[in-house]
Amino acid sequence: MPDRRPVISWRLAALAMGGLLVALVAVGAAGIVVNRGVTGIVEQAIRYDVELEDNADDLRVAVLDVRHYHRDLLFNDPAPRRVDSWDLRYQSMLAQIDELEALFQSGLPTDDLPPTAMLRDLAVAYYADFRPEIDAYDPDHPVAFQLAADANLWRLKRLEALAEQLDQAGEERAAIAFS
């Protein structure tokens, strides 16, 4: 009688190889799906969360620049050169708010973030209150200007706090996305 064992062993080996090939294909497909998911999360983190942190940090720097030039006007005098420098920094601060607004409109989840309208309202109110006092500056009677300068520093402090809140939210979101 012929021995049937080698035939069974060959079929068993072929079946095992086929099973391994199917398993490899399944694992490869699962890896591709997982990779696409990770890629999507990383792209979102870069597109929104890291960009939020970067833009908020830039806004905070712009607010600090305005405050620096504001104090320069207060401690010295609003000479035209100083006023032009202050105006330039104010325009830069508005441009940073515009960048944040564009990011918010591009699809960034904005829950629990201060709205850019609040930032813009603070910036515009600051300028509207302080700029007329600069134009009306009288070196013989600087008290009105000094009072207006002191009174408007709170808006810059509030803007800085909001920018810091946005910056922290961006850092937290990016850290969560990357982990």
JSON list of C-alpha atoms in Angstrom, two decimals:
[
{"chain": "A", "resi": 1, "resn": "MET", "atom": "CA", "xyz": [0.00, 0.00, 0.00]},
{"chain": "A", "resi": 2, "resn": "PRO", "atom": "CA", "xyz": [1.23, 3.36, -0.88]},
{"chain": "A", "resi": 3, "resn": "ASP", "atom": "CA", "xyz": [1.93, 5.77, 1.93]},
{"chain": "A", "resi": 4, "resn": "ARG", "atom": "CA", "xyz": [-0.46, 8.77, 1.83]},
{"chain": "A", "resi": 5, "resn": "ARG", "atom": "CA", "xyz": [1.37, 10.76, 4.47]},
{"chain": "A", "resi": 6, "resn": "PRO", "atom": "CA", "xyz": [3.60, 12.81, 2.18]},
{"chain": "A", "resi": 7, "resn": "VAL", "atom": "CA", "xyz": [0.57, 13.93, 0.15]},
{"chain": "A", "resi": 8, "resn": "ILE", "atom": "CA", "xyz": [-1.23, 15.12, 3.28]},
{"chain": "A", "resi": 9, "resn": "SER", "atom": "CA", "xyz": [1.90, 16.92, 4.48]},
{"chain": "A", "resi": 10, "resn": "TRP", "atom": "CA", "xyz": [2.27, 18.70, 1.16]},
{"chain": "A", "resi": 11, "resn": "ARG", "atom": "CA", "xyz": [-1.38, 19.82, 1.20]},
{"chain": "A", "resi": 12, "resn": "LEU", "atom": "CA", "xyz": [-1.07, 20.94, 4.79]},
{"chain": "A", "resi": 13, "resn": "ALA", "atom": "CA", "xyz": [2.05, 22.96, 3.97]},
{"chain": "A", "resi": 14, "resn": "ALA", "atom": "CA", "xyz": [0.33, 24.59, 0.97]},
{"chain": "A", "resi": 15, "resn": "LEU", "atom": "CA", "xyz": [-2.70, 25.45, 3.12]},
{"chain": "A", "resi": 16, "resn": "ALA", "atom": "CA", "xyz": [-0.47, 26.96, 5.82]},
{"chain": "A", "resi": 17, "resn": "MET", "atom": "CA", "xyz": [1.39, 29.06, 3.22]},
{"chain": "A", "resi": 18, "resn": "GLY", "atom": "CA", "xyz": [-1.90, 30.27, 1.76]},
{"chain": "A", "resi": 19, "resn": "GLY", "atom": "CA", "xyz": [-3.12, 31.18, 5.24]},
{"chain": "A", "resi": 20, "resn": "LEU", "atom": "CA", "xyz": [0.08, 33.12, 5.91]},
{"chain": "A", "resi": 21, "resn": "LEU", "atom": "CA", "xyz": [-0.30, 35.02, 2.64]},
{"chain": "A", "resi": 22, "resn": "VAL", "atom": "CA", "xyz": [-3.91, 35.95, 3.50]},
{"chain": "A", "resi": 23, "resn": "ALA", "atom": "CA", "xyz": [-2.81, 37.06, 6.98]},
{"chain": "A", "resi": 24, "resn": "LEU", "atom": "CA", "xyz": [-0.02, 39.19, 5.49]},
{"chain": "A", "resi": 25, "resn": "VAL", "atom": "CA", "xyz": [-2.47, 40.86, 3.11]},
{"chain": "A", "resi": 26, "resn": "ALA", "atom": "CA", "xyz": [-4.92, 41.51, 5.96]},
{"chain": "A", "resi": 27, "resn": "VAL", "atom": "CA", "xyz": [-2.21, 42.98, 8.21]},
{"chain": "A", "resi": 28, "resn": "GLY", "atom": "CA", "xyz": [-0.93, 45.12, 5.35]},
{"chain": "A", "resi": 29, "resn": "ALA", "atom": "CA", "xyz": [-4.42, 46.44, 4.62]},
{"chain": "A", "resi": 30, "resn": "ALA", "atom": "CA", "xyz": [-4.98, 47.20, 8.32]},
{"chain": "A", "resi": 31, "resn": "GLY", "atom": "CA", "xyz": [-1.61, 49.00, 8.42]},
{"chain": "A", "resi": 32, "resn": "ILE", "atom": "CA", "xyz": [-2.60, 51.16, 5.47]},
{"chain": "A", "resi": 33, "resn": "VAL", "atom": "CA", "xyz": [-5.91, 52.08, 7.14]},
{"chain": "A", "resi": 34, "resn": "VAL", "atom": "CA", "xyz": [-4.17, 52.91, 10.43]},
{"chain": "A", "resi": 35, "resn": "ASN", "atom": "CA", "xyz": [-1.50, 54.91, 8.59]},
{"chain": "A", "resi": 36, "resn": "ARG", "atom": "CA", "xyz": [-4.14, 56.98, 6.80]},
{"chain": "A", "resi": 37, "resn": "GLY", "atom": "CA", "xyz": [-5.81, 57.71, 10.14]},
{"chain": "A", "resi": 38, "resn": "VAL", "atom": "CA", "xyz": [-2.53, 58.79, 11.71]},
{"chain": "A", "resi": 39, "resn": "THR", "atom": "CA", "xyz": [-1.71, 60.88, 8.65]},
{"chain": "A", "resi": 40, "resn": "GLY", "atom": "CA", "xyz": [-5.06, 62.65, 8.94]},
{"chain": "A", "resi": 41, "resn": "ILE", "atom": "CA", "xyz": [-4.50, 63.42, 12.60]},
{"chain": "A", "resi": 42, "resn": "VAL", "atom": "CA", "xyz": [-0.99, 64.74, 11.98]},
{"chain": "A", "resi": 43, "resn": "GLU", "atom": "CA", "xyz": [-2.19, 66.86, 9.07]},
{"chain": "A", "resi": 44, "resn": "GLN", "atom": "CA", "xyz": [-4.95, 68.32, 11.24]},
{"chain": "A", "resi": 45, "resn": "ALA", "atom": "CA", "xyz": [-2.48, 68.96, 14.05]},
{"chain": "A", "resi": 46, "resn": "ILE", "atom": "CA", "xyz": [-0.14, 70.78, 11.72]},
{"chain": "A", "resi": 47, "resn": "ARG", "atom": "CA", "xyz": [-2.86, 72.60, 9.80]},
{"chain": "A", "resi": 48, "resn": "TYR", "atom": "CA", "xyz": [-4.84, 73.79, 12.80]},
{"chain": "A", "resi": 49, "resn": "ASP", "atom": "CA", "xyz": [-3.37, 73.13, 16.21]},
{"chain": "A", "resi": 50, "resn": "VAL", "atom": "CA", "xyz": [0.26, 74.03, 15.58]},
{"chain": "A", "resi": 51, "resn": "GLU", "atom": "CA", "xyz": [-0.83, 76.95, 13.41]},
{"chain": "A", "resi": 52, "resn": "LEU", "atom": "CA", "xyz": [-3.12, 78.15, 16.21]},
{"chain": "A", "resi": 53, "resn": "GLU", "atom": "CA", "xyz": [-0.24, 78.08, 18.67]},
{"chain": "A", "resi": 54, "resn": "ASP", "atom": "CA", "xyz": [2.04, 79.87, 16.21]},
{"chain": "A", "resi": 55, "resn": "ASN", "atom": "CA", "xyz": [-0.47, 82.58, 15.29]},
{"chain": "A", "resi": 56, "resn": "ALA", "atom": "CA", "xyz": [-1.48, 83.15, 18.90]},
{"chain": "A", "resi": 57, "resn": "ASP", "atom": "CA", "xyz": [2.16, 83.48, 19.89]},
{"chain": "A", "resi": 58, "resn": "ASP", "atom": "CA", "xyz": [2.67, 86.01, 17.08]},
{"chain": "A", "resi": 59, "resn": "LEU", "atom": "CA", "xyz": [-0.37, 87.96, 18.29]},
{"chain": "A", "resi": 60, "resn": "ARG", "atom": "CA", "xyz": [0.98, 88.01, 21.82]},
{"chain": "A", "resi": 61, "resn": "VAL", "atom": "CA", "xyz": [4.29, 89.40, 20.57]},
{"chain": "A", "resi": 62, "resn": "ALA", "atom": "CA", "xyz": [2.43, 92.04, 18.52]},
{"chain": "A", "resi": 63, "resn": "VAL", "atom": "CA", "xyz": [0.42, 93.10, 21.58]},
{"chain": "A", "resi": 64, "resn": "LEU", "atom": "CA", "xyz": [3.61, 93.35, 23.64]},
{"chain": "A", "resi": 65, "resn": "ASP", "atom": "CA", "xyz": [5.15, 95.50, 20.88]},
{"chain": "A", "resi": 66, "resn": "VAL", "atom": "CA", "xyz": [2.16, 97.85, 20.94]},
{"chain": "A", "resi": 67, "resn": "ARG", "atom": "CA", "xyz": [2.40, 98.04, 24.72]},
{"chain": "A", "resi": 68, "resn": "HIS", "atom": "CA", "xyz": [6.11, 98.82, 24.50]},
{"chain": "A", "resi": 69, "resn": "TYR", "atom": "CA", "xyz": [5.52, 101.68, 22.06]},
{"chain": "A", "resi": 70, "resn": "HIS", "atom": "CA", "xyz": [2.49, 102.82, 24.06]},
{"chain": "A", "resi": 71, "resn": "ARG", "atom": "CA", "xyz": [4.73, 103.18, 27.11]},
{"chain": "A", "resi": 72, "resn": "ASP", "atom": "CA", "xyz": [7.35, 104.93, 25.01]},
{"chain": "A", "resi": 73, "resn": "LEU", "atom": "CA", "xyz": [4.71, 107.53, 24.12]},
{"chain": "A", "resi": 74, "resn": "LEU", "atom": "CA", "xyz": [3.66, 107.78, 27.76]},
{"chain": "A", "resi": 75, "resn": "PHE", "atom": "CA", "xyz": [7.11, 108.10, 29.33]},
{"chain": "A", "resi": 76, "resn": "ASN", "atom": "CA", "xyz": [8.55, 110.35, 26.66]},
{"chain": "A", "resi": 77, "resn": "ASP", "atom": "CA", "xyz": [6.23, 112.33, 24.45]},
{"chain": "A", "resi": 78, "resn": "PRO", "atom": "CA", "xyz": [4.14, 111.54, 21.38]},
{"chain": "A", "resi": 79, "resn": "ALA", "atom": "CA", "xyz": [6.65, 112.88, 18.87]},
{"chain": "A", "resi": 80, "resn": "PRO", "atom": "CA", "xyz": [5.70, 112.11, 15.25]},
{"chain": "A", "resi": 81, "resn": "ARG", "atom": "CA", "xyz": [8.42, 109.48, 14.88]},
{"chain": "A", "resi": 82, "resn": "ARG", "atom": "CA", "xyz": [7.24, 107.65, 18.01]},
{"chain": "A", "resi": 83, "resn": "VAL", "atom": "CA", "xyz": [3.60, 107.90, 16.95]},
{"chain": "A", "resi": 84, "resn": "ASP", "atom": "CA", "xyz": [4.45, 106.45, 13.52]},
{"chain": "A", "resi": 85, "resn": "SER", "atom": "CA", "xyz": [6.26, 103.53, 15.19]},
{"chain": "A", "resi": 86, "resn": "TRP", "atom": "CA", "xyz": [3.30, 102.95, 17.50]},
{"chain": "A", "resi": 87, "resn": "ASP", "atom": "CA", "xyz": [0.86, 103.10, 14.56]},
{"chain": "A", "resi": 88, "resn": "LEU", "atom": "CA", "xyz": [2.97, 100.57, 12.65]},
{"chain": "A", "resi": 89, "resn": "ARG", "atom": "CA", "xyz": [2.91, 98.16, 15.61]},
{"chain": "A", "resi": 90, "resn": "TYR", "atom": "CA", "xyz": [-0.84, 98.62, 15.97]},
{"chain": "A", "resi": 91, "resn": "GLN", "atom": "CA", "xyz": [-1.35, 97.74, 12.30]},
{"chain": "A", "resi": 92, "resn": "SER", "atom": "CA", "xyz": [0.84, 94.66, 12.80]},
{"chain": "A", "resi": 93, "resn": "MET", "atom": "CA", "xyz": [-1.33, 93.62, 15.73]},
{"chain": "A", "resi": 94, "resn": "LEU", "atom": "CA", "xyz": [-4.46, 93.94, 13.55]},
{"chain": "A", "resi": 95, "resn": "ALA", "atom": "CA", "xyz": [-2.76, 91.85, 10.85]},
{"chain": "A", "resi": 96, "resn": "GLN", "atom": "CA", "xyz": [-2.12, 89.10, 13.42]},
{"chain": "A", "resi": 97, "resn": "ILE", "atom": "CA", "xyz": [-5.80, 89.17, 14.39]},
{"chain": "A", "resi": 98, "resn": "ASP", "atom": "CA", "xyz": [-6.64, 88.85, 10.67]},
{"chain": "A", "resi": 99, "resn": "GLU", "atom": "CA", "xyz": [-4.41, 85.76, 10.42]},
{"chain": "A", "resi": 100, "resn": "LEU", "atom": "CA", "xyz": [-6.15, 84.16, 13.39]},
{"chain": "A", "resi": 101, "resn": "GLU", "atom": "CA", "xyz": [-9.53, 84.97, 11.87]},
{"chain": "A", "resi": 102, "resn": "ALA", "atom": "CA", "xyz": [-8.52, 83.33, 8.58]},
{"chain": "A", "resi": 103, "resn": "LEU", "atom": "CA", "xyz": [-7.40, 80.23, 10.52]},
{"chain": "A", "resi": 104, "resn": "PHE", "atom": "CA", "xyz": [-10.71, 80.15, 12.42]},
{"chain": "A", "resi": 105, "resn": "GLN", "atom": "CA", "xyz": [-12.60, 80.31, 9.12]},
{"chain": "A", "resi": 106, "resn": "SER", "atom": "CA", "xyz": [-10.51, 77.55, 7.52]},
{"chain": "A", "resi": 107, "resn": "GLY", "atom": "CA", "xyz": [-12.06, 74.81, 9.63]},
{"chain": "A", "resi": 108, "resn": "LEU", "atom": "CA", "xyz": [-10.30, 75.05, 12.99]},
{"chain": "A", "resi": 109, "resn": "PRO", "atom": "CA", "xyz": [-12.56, 73.76, 15.78]},
{"chain": "A", "resi": 110, "resn": "THR", "atom": "CA", "xyz": [-13.11, 76.94, 17.81]},
{"chain": "A", "resi": 111, "resn": "ASP", "atom": "CA", "xyz": [-15.02, 75.60, 20.81]},
{"chain": "A", "resi": 112, "resn": "ASP", "atom": "CA", "xyz": [-13.72, 77.14, 24.03]},
{"chain": "A", "resi": 113, "resn": "LEU", "atom": "CA", "xyz": [-11.55, 79.65, 22.13]},
{"chain": "A", "resi": 114, "resn": "PRO", "atom": "CA", "xyz": [-12.03, 83.41, 22.44]},
{"chain": "A", "resi": 115, "resn": "PRO", "atom": "CA", "xyz": [-13.58, 84.70, 19.21]},
{"chain": "A", "resi": 116, "resn": "THR", "atom": "CA", "xyz": [-11.51, 86.92, 16.96]},
{"chain": "A", "resi": 117, "resn": "ALA", "atom": "CA", "xyz": [-14.34, 89.47, 17.02]},
{"chain": "A", "resi": 118, "resn": "MET", "atom": "CA", "xyz": [-13.60, 89.98, 20.71]},
{"chain": "A", "resi": 119, "resn": "LEU", "atom": "CA", "xyz": [-9.91, 90.51, 19.95]},
{"chain": "A", "resi": 120, "resn": "ARG", "atom": "CA", "xyz": [-10.70, 92.97, 17.16]},
{"chain": "A", "resi": 121, "resn": "ASP", "atom": "CA", "xyz": [-13.24, 94.87, 19.29]},
{"chain": "A", "resi": 122, "resn": "LEU", "atom": "CA", "xyz": [-10.66, 95.31, 22.06]},
{"chain": "A", "resi": 123, "resn": "ALA", "atom": "CA", "xyz": [-7.99, 96.46, 19.60]},
{"chain": "A", "resi": 124, "resn": "VAL", "atom": "CA", "xyz": [-10.30, 98.89, 17.80]},
{"chain": "A", "resi": 125, "resn": "ALA", "atom": "CA", "xyz": [-11.65, 100.33, 21.09]},
{"chain": "A", "resi": 126, "resn": "TYR", "atom": "CA", "xyz": [-8.08, 100.76, 22.34]},
{"chain": "A", "resi": 127, "resn": "TYR", "atom": "CA", "xyz": [-7.11, 102.70, 19.22]},
{"chain": "A", "resi": 128, "resn": "ALA", "atom": "CA", "xyz": [-10.33, 104.73, 19.15]},
{"chain": "A", "resi": 129, "resn": "ASP", "atom": "CA", "xyz": [-9.84, 105.84, 22.77]},
{"chain": "A", "resi": 130, "resn": "PHE", "atom": "CA", "xyz": [-6.10, 106.45, 22.70]},
{"chain": "A", "resi": 131, "resn": "ARG", "atom": "CA", "xyz": [-5.41, 107.88, 19.25]},
{"chain": "A", "resi": 132, "resn": "PRO", "atom": "CA", "xyz": [-7.44, 111.10, 19.77]},
{"chain": "A", "resi": 133, "resn": "GLU", "atom": "CA", "xyz": [-5.50, 111.74, 22.97]},
{"chain": "A", "resi": 134, "resn": "ILE", "atom": "CA", "xyz": [-2.25, 111.43, 21.06]},
{"chain": "A", "resi": 135, "resn": "ASP", "atom": "CA", "xyz": [-3.47, 113.96, 18.50]},
{"chain": "A", "resi": 136, "resn": "ALA", "atom": "CA", "xyz": [-4.65, 116.32, 21.25]},
{"chain": "A", "resi": 137, "resn": "TYR", "atom": "CA", "xyz": [-1.40, 116.08, 23.23]},
{"chain": "A", "resi": 138, "resn": "ASP", "atom": "CA", "xyz": [-0.40, 119.39, 24.81]},
{"chain": "A", "resi": 139, "resn": "PRO", "atom": "CA", "xyz": [3.15, 119.40, 26.21]},
{"chain": "A", "resi": 140, "resn": "ASP", "atom": "CA", "xyz": [2.17, 122.17, 28.65]},
{"chain": "A", "resi": 141, "resn": "HIS", "atom": "CA", "xyz": [-0.73, 120.08, 30.00]},
{"chain": "A", "resi": 142, "resn": "PRO", "atom": "CA", "xyz": [0.20, 116.39, 29.59]},
{"chain": "A", "resi": 143, "resn": "VAL", "atom": "CA", "xyz": [-2.10, 115.11, 32.38]},
{"chain": "A", "resi": 144, "resn": "ALA", "atom": "CA", "xyz": [-5.06, 114.28, 30.09]},
{"chain": "A", "resi": 145, "resn": "PHE", "atom": "CA", "xyz": [-2.78, 112.34, 27.77]},
{"chain": "A", "resi": 146, "resn": "GLN", "atom": "CA", "xyz": [-1.15, 110.50, 30.66]},
{"chain": "A", "resi": 147, "resn": "LEU", "atom": "CA", "xyz": [-4.53, 109.56, 32.14]},
{"chain": "A", "resi": 148, "resn": "ALA", "atom": "CA", "xyz": [-5.76, 108.26, 28.77]},
{"chain": "A", "resi": 149, "resn": "ALA", "atom": "CA", "xyz": [-2.54, 106.29, 28.28]},
{"chain": "A", "resi": 150, "resn": "ASP", "atom": "CA", "xyz": [-2.85, 104.71, 31.73]},
{"chain": "A", "resi": 151, "resn": "ALA", "atom": "CA", "xyz": [-6.55, 104.02, 31.23]},
{"chain": "A", "resi": 152, "resn": "ASN", "atom": "CA", "xyz": [-6.01, 102.16, 27.94]},
{"chain": "A", "resi": 153, "resn": "LEU", "atom": "CA", "xyz": [-3.27, 99.82, 29.12]},
{"chain": "A", "resi": 154, "resn": "TRP", "atom": "CA", "xyz": [-5.95, 97.45, 30.49]},
{"chain": "A", "resi": 155, "resn": "ARG", "atom": "CA", "xyz": [-7.13, 96.69, 26.96]},
{"chain": "A", "resi": 156, "resn": "LEU", "atom": "CA", "xyz": [-3.64, 95.68, 25.93]},
{"chain": "A", "resi": 157, "resn": "LYS", "atom": "CA", "xyz": [-3.37, 93.53, 29.05]},
{"chain": "A", "resi": 158, "resn": "ARG", "atom": "CA", "xyz": [-6.69, 91.84, 28.17]},
{"chain": "A", "resi": 159, "resn": "LEU", "atom": "CA", "xyz": [-5.54, 91.27, 24.56]},
{"chain": "A", "resi": 160, "resn": "GLU", "atom": "CA", "xyz": [-2.33, 89.71, 25.82]},
{"chain": "A", "resi": 161, "resn": "ALA", "atom": "CA", "xyz": [-4.27, 87.42, 28.17]},
{"chain": "A", "resi": 162, "resn": "LEU", "atom": "CA", "xyz": [-6.55, 86.28, 25.33]},
{"chain": "A", "resi": 163, "resn": "ALA", "atom": "CA", "xyz": [-3.57, 85.68, 23.04]},
{"chain": "A", "resi": 164, "resn": "GLU", "atom": "CA", "xyz": [-1.92, 83.64, 25.79]},
{"chain": "A", "resi": 165, "resn": "GLN", "atom": "CA", "xyz": [-5.13, 81.62, 26.20]},
{"chain": "A", "resi": 166, "resn": "LEU", "atom": "CA", "xyz": [-5.15, 80.88, 22.45]},
{"chain": "A", "resi": 167, "resn": "ASP", "atom": "CA", "xyz": [-1.46, 79.98, 22.53]},
{"chain": "A", "resi": 168, "resn": "GLN", "atom": "CA", "xyz": [-1.98, 77.56, 25.41]},
{"chain": "A", "resi": 169, "resn": "ALA", "atom": "CA", "xyz": [-4.98, 75.97, 23.66]},
{"chain": "A", "resi": 170, "resn": "GLY", "atom": "CA", "xyz": [-2.87, 75.46, 20.53]},
{"chain": "A", "resi": 171, "resn": "GLU", "atom": "CA", "xyz": [-0.07, 73.86, 22.53]},
{"chain": "A", "resi": 172, "resn": "GLU", "atom": "CA", "xyz": [-2.47, 71.52, 24.33]},
{"chain": "A", "resi": 173, "resn": "ARG", "atom": "CA", "xyz": [-4.28, 70.54, 21.12]},
{"chain": "A", "resi": 174, "resn": "ALA", "atom": "CA", "xyz": [-1.02, 69.88, 19.27]},
{"chain": "A", "resi": 175, "resn": "ALA", "atom": "CA", "xyz": [0.33, 67.79, 22.14]},
{"chain": "A", "resi": 176, "resn": "ILE", "atom": "CA", "xyz": [-2.85, 65.69, 22.23]},
{"chain": "A", "resi": 177, "resn": "ALA", "atom": "CA", "xyz": [-2.86, 65.23, 18.45]},
{"chain": "A", "resi": 178, "resn": "PHE", "atom": "CA", "xyz": [0.79, 64.19, 18.30]},
{"chain": "A", "resi": 179, "resn": "SER", "atom": "CA", "xyz": [0.49, 61.79, 21.23]}
]
